Short mmCIF file of C-alpha atoms in Angstrom, two decimals:
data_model
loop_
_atom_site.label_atom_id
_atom_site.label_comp_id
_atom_site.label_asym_id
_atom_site.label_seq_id
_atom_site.Cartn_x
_atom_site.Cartn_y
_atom_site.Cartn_z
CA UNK D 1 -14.63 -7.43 -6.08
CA UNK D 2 -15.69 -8.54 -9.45
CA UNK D 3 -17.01 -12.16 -8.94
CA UNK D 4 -17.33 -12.50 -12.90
CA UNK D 5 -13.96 -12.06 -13.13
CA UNK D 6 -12.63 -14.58 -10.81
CA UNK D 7 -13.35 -17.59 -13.09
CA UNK D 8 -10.98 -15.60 -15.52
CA UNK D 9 -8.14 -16.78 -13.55
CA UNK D 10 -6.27 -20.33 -14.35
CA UNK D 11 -4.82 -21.84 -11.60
CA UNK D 12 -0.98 -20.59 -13.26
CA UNK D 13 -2.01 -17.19 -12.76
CA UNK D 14 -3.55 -17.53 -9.19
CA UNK D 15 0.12 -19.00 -8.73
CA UNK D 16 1.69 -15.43 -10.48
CA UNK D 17 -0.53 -13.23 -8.24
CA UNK D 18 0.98 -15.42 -5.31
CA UNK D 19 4.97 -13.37 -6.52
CA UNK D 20 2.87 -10.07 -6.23
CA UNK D 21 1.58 -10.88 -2.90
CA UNK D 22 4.59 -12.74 -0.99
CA UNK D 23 6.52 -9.91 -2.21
CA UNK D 24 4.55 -7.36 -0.63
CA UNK D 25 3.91 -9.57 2.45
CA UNK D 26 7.72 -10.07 2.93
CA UNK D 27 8.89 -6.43 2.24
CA UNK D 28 6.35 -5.57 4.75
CA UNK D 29 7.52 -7.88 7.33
CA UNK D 30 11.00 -6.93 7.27
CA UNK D 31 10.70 -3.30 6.77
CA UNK D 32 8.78 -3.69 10.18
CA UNK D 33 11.41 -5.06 11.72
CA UNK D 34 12.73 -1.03 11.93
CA UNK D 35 9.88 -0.20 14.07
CA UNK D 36 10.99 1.32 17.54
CA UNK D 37 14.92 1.32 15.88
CA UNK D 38 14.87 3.68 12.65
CA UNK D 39 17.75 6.45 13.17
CA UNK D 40 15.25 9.28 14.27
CA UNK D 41 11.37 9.35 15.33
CA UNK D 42 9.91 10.88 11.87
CA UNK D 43 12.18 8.19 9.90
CA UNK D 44 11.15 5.59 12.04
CA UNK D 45 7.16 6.74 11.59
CA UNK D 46 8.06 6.76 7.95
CA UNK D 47 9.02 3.53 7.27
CA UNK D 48 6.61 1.59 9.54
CA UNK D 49 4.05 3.51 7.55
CA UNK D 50 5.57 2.08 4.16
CA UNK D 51 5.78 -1.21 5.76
CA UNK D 52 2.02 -0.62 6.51
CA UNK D 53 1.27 0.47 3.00
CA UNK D 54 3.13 -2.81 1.63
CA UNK D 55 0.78 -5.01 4.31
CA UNK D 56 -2.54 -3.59 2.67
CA UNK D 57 -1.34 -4.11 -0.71
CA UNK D 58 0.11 -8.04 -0.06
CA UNK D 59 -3.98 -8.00 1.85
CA UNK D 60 -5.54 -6.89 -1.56
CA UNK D 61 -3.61 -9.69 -3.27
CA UNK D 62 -4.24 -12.93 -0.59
CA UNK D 63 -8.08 -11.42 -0.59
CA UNK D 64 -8.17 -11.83 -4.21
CA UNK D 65 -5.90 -15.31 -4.63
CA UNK D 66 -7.91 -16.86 -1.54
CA UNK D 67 -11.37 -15.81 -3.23
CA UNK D 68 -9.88 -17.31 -6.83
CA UNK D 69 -9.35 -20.59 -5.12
CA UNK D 70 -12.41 -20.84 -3.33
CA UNK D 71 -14.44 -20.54 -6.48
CA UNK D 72 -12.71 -22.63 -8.15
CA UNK D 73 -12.50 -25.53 -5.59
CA UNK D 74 -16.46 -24.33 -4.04
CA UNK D 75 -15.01 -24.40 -0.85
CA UNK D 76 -14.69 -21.28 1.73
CA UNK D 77 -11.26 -22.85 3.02
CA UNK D 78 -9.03 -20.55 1.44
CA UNK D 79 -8.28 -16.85 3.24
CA UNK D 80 -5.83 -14.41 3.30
CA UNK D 81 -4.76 -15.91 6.78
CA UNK D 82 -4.27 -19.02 5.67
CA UNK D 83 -2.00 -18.35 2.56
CA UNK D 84 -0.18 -15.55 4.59
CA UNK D 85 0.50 -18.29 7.98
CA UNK D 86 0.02 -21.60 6.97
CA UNK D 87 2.31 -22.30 3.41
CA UNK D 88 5.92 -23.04 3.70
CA UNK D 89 8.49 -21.59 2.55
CA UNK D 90 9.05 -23.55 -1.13
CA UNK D 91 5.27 -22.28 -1.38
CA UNK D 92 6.62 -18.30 -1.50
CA UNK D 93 6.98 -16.56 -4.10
CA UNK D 94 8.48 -13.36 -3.33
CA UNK D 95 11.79 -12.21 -5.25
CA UNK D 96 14.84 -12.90 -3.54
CA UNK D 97 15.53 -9.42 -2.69
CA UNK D 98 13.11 -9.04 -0.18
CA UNK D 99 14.03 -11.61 2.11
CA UNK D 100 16.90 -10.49 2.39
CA UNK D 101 18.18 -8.94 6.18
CA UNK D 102 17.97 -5.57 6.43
CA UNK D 103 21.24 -5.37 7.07
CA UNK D 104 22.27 -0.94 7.90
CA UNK D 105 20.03 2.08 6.99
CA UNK D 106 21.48 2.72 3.62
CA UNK D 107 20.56 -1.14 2.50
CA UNK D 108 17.57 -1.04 3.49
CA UNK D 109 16.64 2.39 2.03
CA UNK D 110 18.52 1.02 -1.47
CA UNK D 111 15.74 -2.15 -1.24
CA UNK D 112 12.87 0.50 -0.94
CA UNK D 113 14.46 1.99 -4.13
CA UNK D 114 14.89 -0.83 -6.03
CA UNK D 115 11.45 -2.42 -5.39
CA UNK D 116 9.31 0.41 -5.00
CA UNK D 117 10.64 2.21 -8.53
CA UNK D 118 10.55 -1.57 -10.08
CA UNK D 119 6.84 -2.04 -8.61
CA UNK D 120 5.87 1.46 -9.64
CA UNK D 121 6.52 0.87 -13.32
CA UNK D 122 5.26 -3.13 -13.62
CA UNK D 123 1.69 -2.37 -11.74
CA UNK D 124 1.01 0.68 -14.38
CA UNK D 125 1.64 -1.75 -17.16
CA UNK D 126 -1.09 -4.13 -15.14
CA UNK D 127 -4.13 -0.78 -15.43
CA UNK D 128 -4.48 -2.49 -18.42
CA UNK D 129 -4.53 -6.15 -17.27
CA UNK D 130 -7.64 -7.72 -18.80
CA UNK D 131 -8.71 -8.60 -15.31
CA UNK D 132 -10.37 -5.80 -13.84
CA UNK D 133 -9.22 -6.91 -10.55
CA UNK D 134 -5.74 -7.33 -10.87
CA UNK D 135 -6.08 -3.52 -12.67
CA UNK D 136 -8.02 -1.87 -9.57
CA UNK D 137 -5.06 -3.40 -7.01
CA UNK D 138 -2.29 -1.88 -9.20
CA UNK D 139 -4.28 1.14 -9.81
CA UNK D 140 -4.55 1.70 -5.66
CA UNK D 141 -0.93 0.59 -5.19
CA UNK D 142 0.61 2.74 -7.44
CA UNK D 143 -0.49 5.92 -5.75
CA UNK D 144 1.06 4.62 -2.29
CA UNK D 145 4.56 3.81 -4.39
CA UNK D 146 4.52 7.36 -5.67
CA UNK D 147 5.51 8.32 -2.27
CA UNK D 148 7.80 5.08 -1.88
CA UNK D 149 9.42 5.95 -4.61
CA UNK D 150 9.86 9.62 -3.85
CA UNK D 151 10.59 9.11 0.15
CA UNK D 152 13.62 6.31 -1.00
CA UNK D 153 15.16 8.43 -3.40
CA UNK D 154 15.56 11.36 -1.54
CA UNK D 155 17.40 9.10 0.79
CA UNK D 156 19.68 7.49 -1.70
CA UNK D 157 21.02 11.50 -2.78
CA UNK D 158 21.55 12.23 1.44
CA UNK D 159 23.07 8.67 1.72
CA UNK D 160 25.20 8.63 -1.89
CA UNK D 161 26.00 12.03 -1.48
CA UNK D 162 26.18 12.90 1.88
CA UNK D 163 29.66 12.01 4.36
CA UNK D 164 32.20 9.81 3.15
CA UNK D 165 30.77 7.41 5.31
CA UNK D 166 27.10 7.15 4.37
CA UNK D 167 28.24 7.09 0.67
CA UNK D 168 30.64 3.91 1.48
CA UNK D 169 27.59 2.14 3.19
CA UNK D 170 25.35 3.29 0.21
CA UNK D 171 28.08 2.09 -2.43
CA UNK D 172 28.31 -1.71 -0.49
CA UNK D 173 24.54 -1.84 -0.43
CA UNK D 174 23.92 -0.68 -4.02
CA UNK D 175 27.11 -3.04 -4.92
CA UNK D 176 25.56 -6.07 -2.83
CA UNK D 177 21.65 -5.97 -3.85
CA UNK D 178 22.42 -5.41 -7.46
CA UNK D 179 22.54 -9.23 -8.62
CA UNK D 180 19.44 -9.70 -6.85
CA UNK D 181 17.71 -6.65 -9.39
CA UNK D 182 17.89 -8.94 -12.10
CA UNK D 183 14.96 -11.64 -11.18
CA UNK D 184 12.60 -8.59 -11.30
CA UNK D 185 12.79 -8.63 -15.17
CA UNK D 186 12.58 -12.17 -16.02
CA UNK D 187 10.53 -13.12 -19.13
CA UNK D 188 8.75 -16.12 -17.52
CA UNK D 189 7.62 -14.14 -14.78
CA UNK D 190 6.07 -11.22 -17.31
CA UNK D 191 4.77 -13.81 -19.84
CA UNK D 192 2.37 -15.20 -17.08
CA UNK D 193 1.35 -11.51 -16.77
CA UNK D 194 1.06 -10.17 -19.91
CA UNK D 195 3.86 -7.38 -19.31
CA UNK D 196 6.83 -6.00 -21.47
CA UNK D 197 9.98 -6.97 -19.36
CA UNK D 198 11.75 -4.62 -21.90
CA UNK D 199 10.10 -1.88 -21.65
CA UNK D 200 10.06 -2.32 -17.85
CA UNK D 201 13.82 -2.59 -17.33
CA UNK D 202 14.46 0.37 -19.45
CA UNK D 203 12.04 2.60 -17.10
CA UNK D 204 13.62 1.24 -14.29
CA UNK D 205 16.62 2.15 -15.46
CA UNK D 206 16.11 5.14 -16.66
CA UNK D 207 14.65 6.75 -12.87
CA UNK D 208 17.29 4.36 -11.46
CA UNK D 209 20.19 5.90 -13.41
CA UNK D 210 18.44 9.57 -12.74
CA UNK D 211 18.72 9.32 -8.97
CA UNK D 212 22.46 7.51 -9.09
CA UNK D 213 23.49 10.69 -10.94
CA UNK D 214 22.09 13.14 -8.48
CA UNK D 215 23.35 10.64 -5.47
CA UNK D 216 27.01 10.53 -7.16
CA UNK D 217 26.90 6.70 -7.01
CA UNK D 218 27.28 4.34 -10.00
CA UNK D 219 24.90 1.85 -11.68
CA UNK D 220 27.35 -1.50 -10.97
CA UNK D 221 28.92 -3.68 -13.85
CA UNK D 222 28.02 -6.83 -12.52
CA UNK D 223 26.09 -8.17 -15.01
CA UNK D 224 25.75 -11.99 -13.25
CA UNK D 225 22.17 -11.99 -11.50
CA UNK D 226 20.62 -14.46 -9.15
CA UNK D 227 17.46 -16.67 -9.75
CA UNK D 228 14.60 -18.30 -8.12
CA UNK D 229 12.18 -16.72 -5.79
CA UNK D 230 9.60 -16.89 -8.10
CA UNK D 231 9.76 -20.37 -8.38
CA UNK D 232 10.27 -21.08 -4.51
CA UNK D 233 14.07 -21.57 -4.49
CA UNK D 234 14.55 -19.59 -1.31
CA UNK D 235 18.03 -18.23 0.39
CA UNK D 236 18.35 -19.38 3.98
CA UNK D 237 16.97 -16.01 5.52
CA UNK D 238 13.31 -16.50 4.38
CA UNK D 239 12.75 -19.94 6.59
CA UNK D 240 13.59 -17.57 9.48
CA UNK D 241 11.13 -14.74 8.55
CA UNK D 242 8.23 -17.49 8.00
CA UNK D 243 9.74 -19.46 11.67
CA UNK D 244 8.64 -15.73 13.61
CA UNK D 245 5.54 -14.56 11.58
CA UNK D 246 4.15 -18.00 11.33
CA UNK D 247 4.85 -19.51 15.25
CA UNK D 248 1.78 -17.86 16.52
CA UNK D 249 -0.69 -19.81 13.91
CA UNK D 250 1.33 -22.87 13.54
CA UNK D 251 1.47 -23.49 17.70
CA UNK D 252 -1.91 -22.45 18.65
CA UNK D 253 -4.03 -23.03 15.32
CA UNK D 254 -6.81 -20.79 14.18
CA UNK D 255 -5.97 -18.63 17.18
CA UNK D 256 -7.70 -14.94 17.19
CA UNK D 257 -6.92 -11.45 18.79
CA UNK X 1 -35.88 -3.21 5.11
CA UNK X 2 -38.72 -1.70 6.85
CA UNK X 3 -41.38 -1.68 4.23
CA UNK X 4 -43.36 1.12 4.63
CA UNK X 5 -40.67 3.34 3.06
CA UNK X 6 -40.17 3.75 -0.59
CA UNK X 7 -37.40 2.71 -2.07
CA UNK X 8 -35.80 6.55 -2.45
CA UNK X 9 -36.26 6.48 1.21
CA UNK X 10 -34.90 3.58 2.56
CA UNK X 11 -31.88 4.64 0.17
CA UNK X 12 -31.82 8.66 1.67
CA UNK X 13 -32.50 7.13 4.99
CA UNK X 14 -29.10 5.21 4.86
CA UNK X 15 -27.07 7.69 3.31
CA UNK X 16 -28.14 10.08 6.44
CA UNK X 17 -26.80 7.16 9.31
CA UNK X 18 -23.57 7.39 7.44
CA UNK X 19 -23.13 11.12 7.58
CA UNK X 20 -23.41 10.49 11.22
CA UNK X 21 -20.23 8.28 10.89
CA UNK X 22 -16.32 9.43 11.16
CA UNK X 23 -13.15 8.06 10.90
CA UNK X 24 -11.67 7.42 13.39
CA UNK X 25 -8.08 8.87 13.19
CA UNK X 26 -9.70 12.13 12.03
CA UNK X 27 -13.26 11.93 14.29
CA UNK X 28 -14.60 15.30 13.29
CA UNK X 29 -14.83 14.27 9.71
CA UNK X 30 -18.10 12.15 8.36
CA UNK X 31 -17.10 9.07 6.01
CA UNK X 32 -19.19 10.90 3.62
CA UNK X 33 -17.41 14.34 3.44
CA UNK X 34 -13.81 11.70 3.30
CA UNK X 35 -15.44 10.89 -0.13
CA UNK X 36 -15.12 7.05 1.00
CA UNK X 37 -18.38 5.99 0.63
CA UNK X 38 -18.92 5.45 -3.47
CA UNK X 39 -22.76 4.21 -3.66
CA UNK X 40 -25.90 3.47 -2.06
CA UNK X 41 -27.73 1.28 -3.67
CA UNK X 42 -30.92 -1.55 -3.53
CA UNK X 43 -30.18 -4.64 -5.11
CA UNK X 44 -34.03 -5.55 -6.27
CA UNK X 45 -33.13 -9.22 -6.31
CA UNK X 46 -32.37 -9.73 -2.38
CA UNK X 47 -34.08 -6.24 -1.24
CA UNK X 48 -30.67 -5.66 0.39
CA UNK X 49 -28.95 -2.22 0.39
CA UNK X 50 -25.73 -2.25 -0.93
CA UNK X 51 -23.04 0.40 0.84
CA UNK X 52 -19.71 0.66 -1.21
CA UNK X 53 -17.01 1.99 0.45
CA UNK X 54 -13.59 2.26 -0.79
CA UNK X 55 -10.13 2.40 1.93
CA UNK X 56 -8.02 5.54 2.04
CA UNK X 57 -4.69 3.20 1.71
CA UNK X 58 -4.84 -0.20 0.75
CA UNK X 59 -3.06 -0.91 4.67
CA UNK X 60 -5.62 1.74 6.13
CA UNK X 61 -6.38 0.11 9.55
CA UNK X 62 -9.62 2.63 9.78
CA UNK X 63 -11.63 0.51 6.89
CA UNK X 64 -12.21 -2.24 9.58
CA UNK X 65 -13.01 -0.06 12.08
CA UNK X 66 -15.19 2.00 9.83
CA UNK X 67 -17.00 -1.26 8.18
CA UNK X 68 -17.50 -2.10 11.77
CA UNK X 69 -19.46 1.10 12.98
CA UNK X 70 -21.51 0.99 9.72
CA UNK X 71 -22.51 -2.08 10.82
CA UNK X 72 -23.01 -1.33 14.42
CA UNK X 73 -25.36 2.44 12.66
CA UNK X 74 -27.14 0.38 10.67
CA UNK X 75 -28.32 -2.41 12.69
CA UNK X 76 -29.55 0.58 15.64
CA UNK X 77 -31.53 1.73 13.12
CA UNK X 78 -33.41 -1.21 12.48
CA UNK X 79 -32.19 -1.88 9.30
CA UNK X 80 -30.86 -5.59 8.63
CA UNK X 81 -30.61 -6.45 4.89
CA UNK X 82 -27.50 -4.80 3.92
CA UNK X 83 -24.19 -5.60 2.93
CA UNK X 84 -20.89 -3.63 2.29
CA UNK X 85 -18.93 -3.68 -0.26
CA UNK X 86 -15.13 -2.97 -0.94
CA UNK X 87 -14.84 -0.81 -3.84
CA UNK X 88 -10.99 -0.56 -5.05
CA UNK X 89 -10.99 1.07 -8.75
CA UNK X 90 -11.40 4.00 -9.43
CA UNK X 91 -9.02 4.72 -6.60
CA UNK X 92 -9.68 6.68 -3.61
CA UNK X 93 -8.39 10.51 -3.96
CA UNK X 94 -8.31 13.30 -1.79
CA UNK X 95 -10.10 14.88 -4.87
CA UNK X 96 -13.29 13.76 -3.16
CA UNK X 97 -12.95 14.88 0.42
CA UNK X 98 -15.93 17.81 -0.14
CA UNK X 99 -15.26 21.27 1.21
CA UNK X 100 -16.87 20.81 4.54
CA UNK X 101 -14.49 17.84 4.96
CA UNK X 102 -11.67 20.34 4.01
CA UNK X 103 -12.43 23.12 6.71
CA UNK X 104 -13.63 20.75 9.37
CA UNK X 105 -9.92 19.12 9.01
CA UNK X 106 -8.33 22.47 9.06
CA UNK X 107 -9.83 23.50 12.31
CA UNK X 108 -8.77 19.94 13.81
CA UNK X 109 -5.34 21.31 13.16
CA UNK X 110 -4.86 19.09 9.84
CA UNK X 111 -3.91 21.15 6.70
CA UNK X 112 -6.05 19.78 4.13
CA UNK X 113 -4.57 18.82 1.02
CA UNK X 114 -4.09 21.61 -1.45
CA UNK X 115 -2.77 21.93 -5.54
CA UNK X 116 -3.70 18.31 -6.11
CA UNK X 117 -2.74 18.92 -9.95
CA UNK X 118 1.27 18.24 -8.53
CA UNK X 119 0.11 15.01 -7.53
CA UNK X 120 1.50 13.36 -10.76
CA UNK X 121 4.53 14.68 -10.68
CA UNK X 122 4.80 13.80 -7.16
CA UNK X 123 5.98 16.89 -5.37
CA UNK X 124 5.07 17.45 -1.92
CA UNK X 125 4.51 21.43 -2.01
CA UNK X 126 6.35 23.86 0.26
CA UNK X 127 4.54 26.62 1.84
CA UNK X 128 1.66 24.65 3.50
CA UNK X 129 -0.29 27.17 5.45
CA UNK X 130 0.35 26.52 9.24
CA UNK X 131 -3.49 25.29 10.69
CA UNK X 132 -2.23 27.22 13.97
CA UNK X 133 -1.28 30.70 12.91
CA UNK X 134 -1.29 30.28 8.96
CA UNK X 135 1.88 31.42 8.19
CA UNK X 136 3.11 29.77 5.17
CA UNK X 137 6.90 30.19 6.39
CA UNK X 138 6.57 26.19 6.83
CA UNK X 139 8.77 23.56 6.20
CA UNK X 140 8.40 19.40 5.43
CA UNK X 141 9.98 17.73 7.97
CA UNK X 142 8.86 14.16 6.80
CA UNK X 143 6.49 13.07 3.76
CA UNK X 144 5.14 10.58 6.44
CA UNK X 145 2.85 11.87 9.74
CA UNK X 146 1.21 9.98 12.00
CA UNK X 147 -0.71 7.91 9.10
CA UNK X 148 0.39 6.94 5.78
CA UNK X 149 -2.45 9.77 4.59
CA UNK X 150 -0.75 12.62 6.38
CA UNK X 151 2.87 14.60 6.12
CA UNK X 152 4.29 16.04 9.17
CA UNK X 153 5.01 19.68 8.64
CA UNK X 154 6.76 22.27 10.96
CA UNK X 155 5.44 26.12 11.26
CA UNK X 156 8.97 28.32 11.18
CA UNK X 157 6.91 31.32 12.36
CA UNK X 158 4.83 29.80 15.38
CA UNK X 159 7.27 26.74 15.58
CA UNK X 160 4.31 24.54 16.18
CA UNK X 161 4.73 20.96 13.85
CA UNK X 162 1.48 19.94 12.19
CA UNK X 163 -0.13 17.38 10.28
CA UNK X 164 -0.83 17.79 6.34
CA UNK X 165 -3.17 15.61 4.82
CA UNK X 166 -1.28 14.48 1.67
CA UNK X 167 -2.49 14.73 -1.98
CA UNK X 168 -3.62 11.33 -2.91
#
């Protein structure tokens, strides 16, 4: 950790890094919700180890937030704990799309897609970020999305073009998490950041509209896109999330293993 | 720091307690030859030793463990002023796991991670030679093992499945 950098941050971009992180937390929490239930044993390994790769990343974040605001306050109050357990859910961040229930297989492996291909593409614009230590947590995520990335897709040809069946469930899930694709670009979010939302969408498109080809499926014309996560407007599922990960802390406060 | 050794040696000293450490998912490996510790270093200031070591994965469970058992080495030693450091950037690759590291992994039964120059365009080879019977008549049965570091593998000619540690 670069302490000289930490005074670099303004209290609106401690509040940015909070999107990176409650995204990561989130997708992490619900992606371990497969654990034990994935459709065979190496999927099921697979996908708790994503969900494991997401926790460490949301970890770098809080680390770095929580160490922001206790410079800037001089307190030591502040810790990945407390921003993970104790904030509500207006407080979040996270883009819609990853609260979302996981819903069947083929949604859940169309979220990976989405997010990990979106996430791949927006942390390689931040190696460049003028704070070193926003750079060095993209620079250690990105090689952990590679696989995301990689591992989703695959699934998205088996699923899109696989049984008549599979590609139906992929179709609904593609067709049902597109409007919630579009929050990913928006230019308030990449102003506080620094980023081209342009350029972003079009490589995001581009691998998206790569692997739809080779998975038979088609990019949806719905062009009407839903708004708000990054400013804490929340859909009912996330309360429920934050009710189960949260009980333990909120009940029995400052309780340890 | 005990203070009849020279700076070089305090340094040499520490850098030999944490050969002696492994990780503990692969525990014939040291943290050394995993290319996971970055520095050594004496910051003249406090007279504290500074160990930088960077995680594997960002969600590696091991770091805690292994910051633990640094602790744990260094403290049996008699050596007190010292602090650890997390090191994120540069990343960790497999690039630095040292040859040692490489064939003590492969006769744990892990293959070791071979033609990292694919790594960018992010093909997980075929043809991994089987630690068991090293037939390269293998197959990728899933581009996740039993860590996030590792791909499970299956042998076609021995039919044994084995771990490969991924390019990173």
């Amino acid at each position: 950790m670069q302490n000289s950098d930490l005074l670099l941050l303004s209290s609106v971009e401690t509040q940015k890094l909070l999107v990176l992180a409650d995204t990561s937390l989130i997708m992490a929490q619900r992606l371990s919700e497969w654990c034990g239930h994935a459709p065979i044993l190496e999927q099921d390994i697979a996908i708790s180890n994503i969900a494991l790769d997401y926790l460490g990343q949301a970890r770098n974040w809080y680390q770095l937030i929580a160490k922001t605001l206790n410079k800037r306050e001089g307190t030591n109050t502040h810790t990945e704990d407390t921003l993970a357990y104790l904030r509500d859910v207006t407080d979040f961040k996270n883009l819609l799309l990853v609260e979302l229930p996981n819903n069947n297989w083929a949604y859940t492996i169309a979220r990976i897609f989405f997010i990990s291909n979106y996430q791949h593409h927006f942390y390689t614009q931040l190696l460049t970020h003028t704070n070193s230590n926003i750079a060095a947590i993209a620079e250690k995520s990105i090689k952990e999305l590679n696989y995301h990335v990689q591992w989703s897709g695959d699934w998205m040809i088996r699923l899109g073009d696989g049984t008549n069946e599979s590609k139906q469930k992929m179709v609904e899930a593609v067709n049902n998490w597109w409007s919630y694709t579009g929050e990913f670009f928006e230019e308030k979010l990449h102003a506080m950041f620094g980023t081209n939302a342009t350029i972003l969408e079009q490589q995001w498109m581009a691998k998206t509209k790569a692997i739809f080809e080779e998975a038979t499926l088609h990019i949806p014309e719905n062009k009407w896109m839903q708004t708000g996560g990054i400013e804490g407007k929340h859909t009912e599922h996330l309360g429920f999330i934050l009710a189960e990960m949260q009980f333990l802390q909120k009940t029995y406060p400052n309780a340890t293993w | 720091m005990v203070d009849m050794l020279s700076i070089d040696e305090q340094i040499n000293k520490v850098w030999h307690i944490l050969q002696t450490i492994h990780d503990p998912e692969i525990p014939v490996i040291s943290i050394i030859d995993l290319g996971i510790v970055r520095k050594v270093e004496l910051i003249p200031s406090t007279n504290t030793i500074q160990i930088g070591i960077t995680p594997t994965y960002s969600g590696c469970p091991a770091i805690d463990a292994i910051k633990f058992q640094i602790r744990l080495s260094m403290l049996e030693n008699n050596i007190y002023n010292f602090s650890i450091e997390q090191i994120l950037s540069p990343a960790w690759t497999t690039n630095w796991i040292t040859e040692k590291g490489k064939q003590q992994m492969l006769a744990y039964g892990i293959a070791p991670p071979v033609n990292q120059n694919n790594f960018e365009n992010n093909v997980l080879v075929e043809n991994i030679a089987c630690p068991q019977c090293t037939s390269t008549n293998t197959i990728l049965v899933s581009q996740f093992g039993s860590t996030a570091c590792k791909a499970l593998y299956k042998c076609n000619n021995c039919l044994e499945p084995f771990d490969y540690f991924k390019c990173h």
